[in-house]
mmCIF file of C-alpha atoms in Angstrom:
data_model
loop_
_atom_site.group_PDB
_atom_site.id
_atom_site.type_symbol
_atom_site.label_atom_id
_atom_site.label_comp_id
_atom_site.label_asym_id
_atom_site.label_seq_id
_atom_site.Cartn_x
_atom_site.Cartn_y
_atom_site.Cartn_z
ATOM 1 C CA MET A 275 112.951 -61.026 117.497
ATOM 2 C CA ASP A 276 109.361 -62.168 117.881
ATOM 3 C CA PRO A 277 108.078 -65.174 115.935
ATOM 4 C CA SER A 278 105.817 -64.102 113.119
ATOM 5 C CA PRO A 279 102.185 -65.285 113.121
ATOM 6 C CA ARG A 280 102.799 -66.810 109.704
ATOM 7 C CA ASN A 281 105.611 -69.061 110.991
ATOM 8 C CA LEU A 282 103.584 -69.999 114.051
ATOM 9 C CA SER A 283 100.644 -71.000 111.837
ATOM 10 C CA ALA A 284 102.938 -73.132 109.679
ATOM 11 C CA VAL A 285 104.344 -74.931 112.727
ATOM 12 C CA VAL A 286 100.865 -75.625 114.127
ATOM 13 C CA PHE A 287 99.711 -76.910 110.740
ATOM 14 C CA LEU A 288 102.711 -79.258 110.425
ATOM 15 C CA LEU A 289 102.162 -80.622 113.928
ATOM 16 C CA LEU A 290 98.507 -81.232 113.104
ATOM 17 C CA VAL A 291 99.395 -83.104 109.903
ATOM 18 C CA ILE A 292 102.045 -85.238 111.629
ATOM 19 C CA GLY A 293 99.713 -86.050 114.530
ATOM 20 C CA THR A 294 96.899 -87.060 112.188
ATOM 21 C CA ALA A 295 99.196 -89.279 110.129
ATOM 22 C CA GLU A 296 100.503 -90.977 113.258
ATOM 23 C CA MET A 297 96.993 -91.650 114.556
ATOM 24 C CA ALA A 298 95.967 -93.116 111.198
ATOM 25 C CA SER A 299 98.929 -95.506 111.128
ATOM 26 C CA VAL A 300 98.106 -96.908 114.577
ATOM 27 C CA GLY A 301 94.530 -97.747 113.610
ATOM 28 C CA ALA A 302 95.300 -99.306 110.235
ATOM 29 C CA TYR A 303 93.320 -102.325 109.141
ATOM 30 C CA THR A 304 94.847 -105.616 108.093
ATOM 31 C CA TYR A 305 93.303 -108.884 106.943
ATOM 32 C CA CYS A 306 92.627 -111.802 109.277
ATOM 33 C CA THR A 307 91.394 -115.273 108.368
ATOM 34 C CA HIS A 308 89.309 -117.861 110.162
ATOM 35 C CA LEU A 309 88.022 -121.273 109.138
ATOM 36 C CA SER A 310 84.554 -121.160 107.615
ATOM 37 C CA GLY A 311 81.862 -122.588 109.838
ATOM 38 C CA SER A 312 79.452 -123.619 107.092
ATOM 39 C CA PHE A 313 81.587 -124.563 104.057
ATOM 40 C CA HIS A 314 81.597 -128.308 103.405
ATOM 41 C CA GLY A 315 83.985 -130.139 101.131
ATOM 42 C CA LEU A 316 87.350 -129.239 99.683
ATOM 43 C CA CYS A 317 88.301 -126.056 97.881
ATOM 44 C CA VAL A 318 89.556 -127.805 94.775
ATOM 45 C CA ASN A 319 88.492 -125.850 91.700
ATOM 46 C CA ASP A 320 85.565 -123.697 92.799
ATOM 47 C CA PHE A 321 87.089 -120.800 94.754
ATOM 48 C CA TYR A 322 83.949 -118.709 94.199
ATOM 49 C CA GLN A 323 81.907 -121.168 96.254
ATOM 50 C CA CYS A 324 84.178 -120.489 99.239
ATOM 51 C CA THR A 325 83.845 -116.728 98.753
ATOM 52 C CA ASP A 326 80.063 -116.922 98.400
ATOM 53 C CA THR A 327 79.793 -119.063 101.541
ATOM 54 C CA CYS A 328 81.924 -116.657 103.573
ATOM 55 C CA LEU A 329 80.016 -113.596 102.387
ATOM 56 C CA ALA A 330 76.741 -115.288 103.346
ATOM 57 C CA GLU A 331 78.075 -116.286 106.794
ATOM 58 C CA SER A 332 78.710 -112.777 108.085
ATOM 59 C CA PRO A 333 78.604 -109.178 106.870
ATOM 60 C CA ASP A 334 82.064 -108.759 108.443
ATOM 61 C CA ASN A 335 83.607 -111.190 105.939
ATOM 62 C CA VAL A 336 85.079 -109.523 102.855
ATOM 63 C CA ASP A 337 86.338 -112.587 100.954
ATOM 64 C CA GLY A 338 86.976 -116.303 101.058
ATOM 65 C CA ALA A 339 90.170 -118.170 100.239
ATOM 66 C CA CYS A 340 91.421 -121.751 100.171
ATOM 67 C CA TYR A 341 94.469 -122.624 102.282
ATOM 68 C CA ASP A 342 96.142 -125.664 103.839
ATOM 69 C CA PHE A 343 96.518 -129.211 102.631
ATOM 70 C CA PRO A 344 93.972 -130.535 102.012
ATOM 71 C CA PRO A 345 92.545 -127.159 100.945
ATOM 72 C CA ARG A 346 89.882 -125.782 103.274
ATOM 73 C CA CYS A 347 87.795 -122.639 103.067
ATOM 74 C CA TYR A 348 88.927 -119.700 105.182
ATOM 75 C CA CYS A 349 86.939 -116.488 105.492
ATOM 76 C CA VAL A 350 88.768 -113.170 105.315
ATOM 77 C CA THR A 351 87.824 -110.233 107.552
ATOM 78 C CA GLU A 352 89.314 -106.812 108.190
ATOM 79 C CA CYS A 353 90.779 -106.520 111.657
ATOM 80 C CA LEU A 354 92.433 -103.657 113.484
ATOM 81 C CA ASN A 355 96.224 -103.745 113.436
ATOM 82 C CA ILE A 356 97.369 -102.510 116.842
ATOM 83 C CA ILE A 357 101.017 -101.526 116.831
#
């Protein structure tokens, strides 16, 4: 019994979908942080100042957040998650 062209097309399509999904999962982005180079002072109540400083520092920065004790400004970037 020969395989039908319809079944063969379905198998090729499924392999294409699975391969594409696997490639997308390997190159997924995650968030990385680094200490701001130009923010001065503590991140006490004004979180927006940290965000504004980080966004002005680099177009790669997507946000700013306060971490540590005492709180310091960290810039958030998207980085490639290599599995």
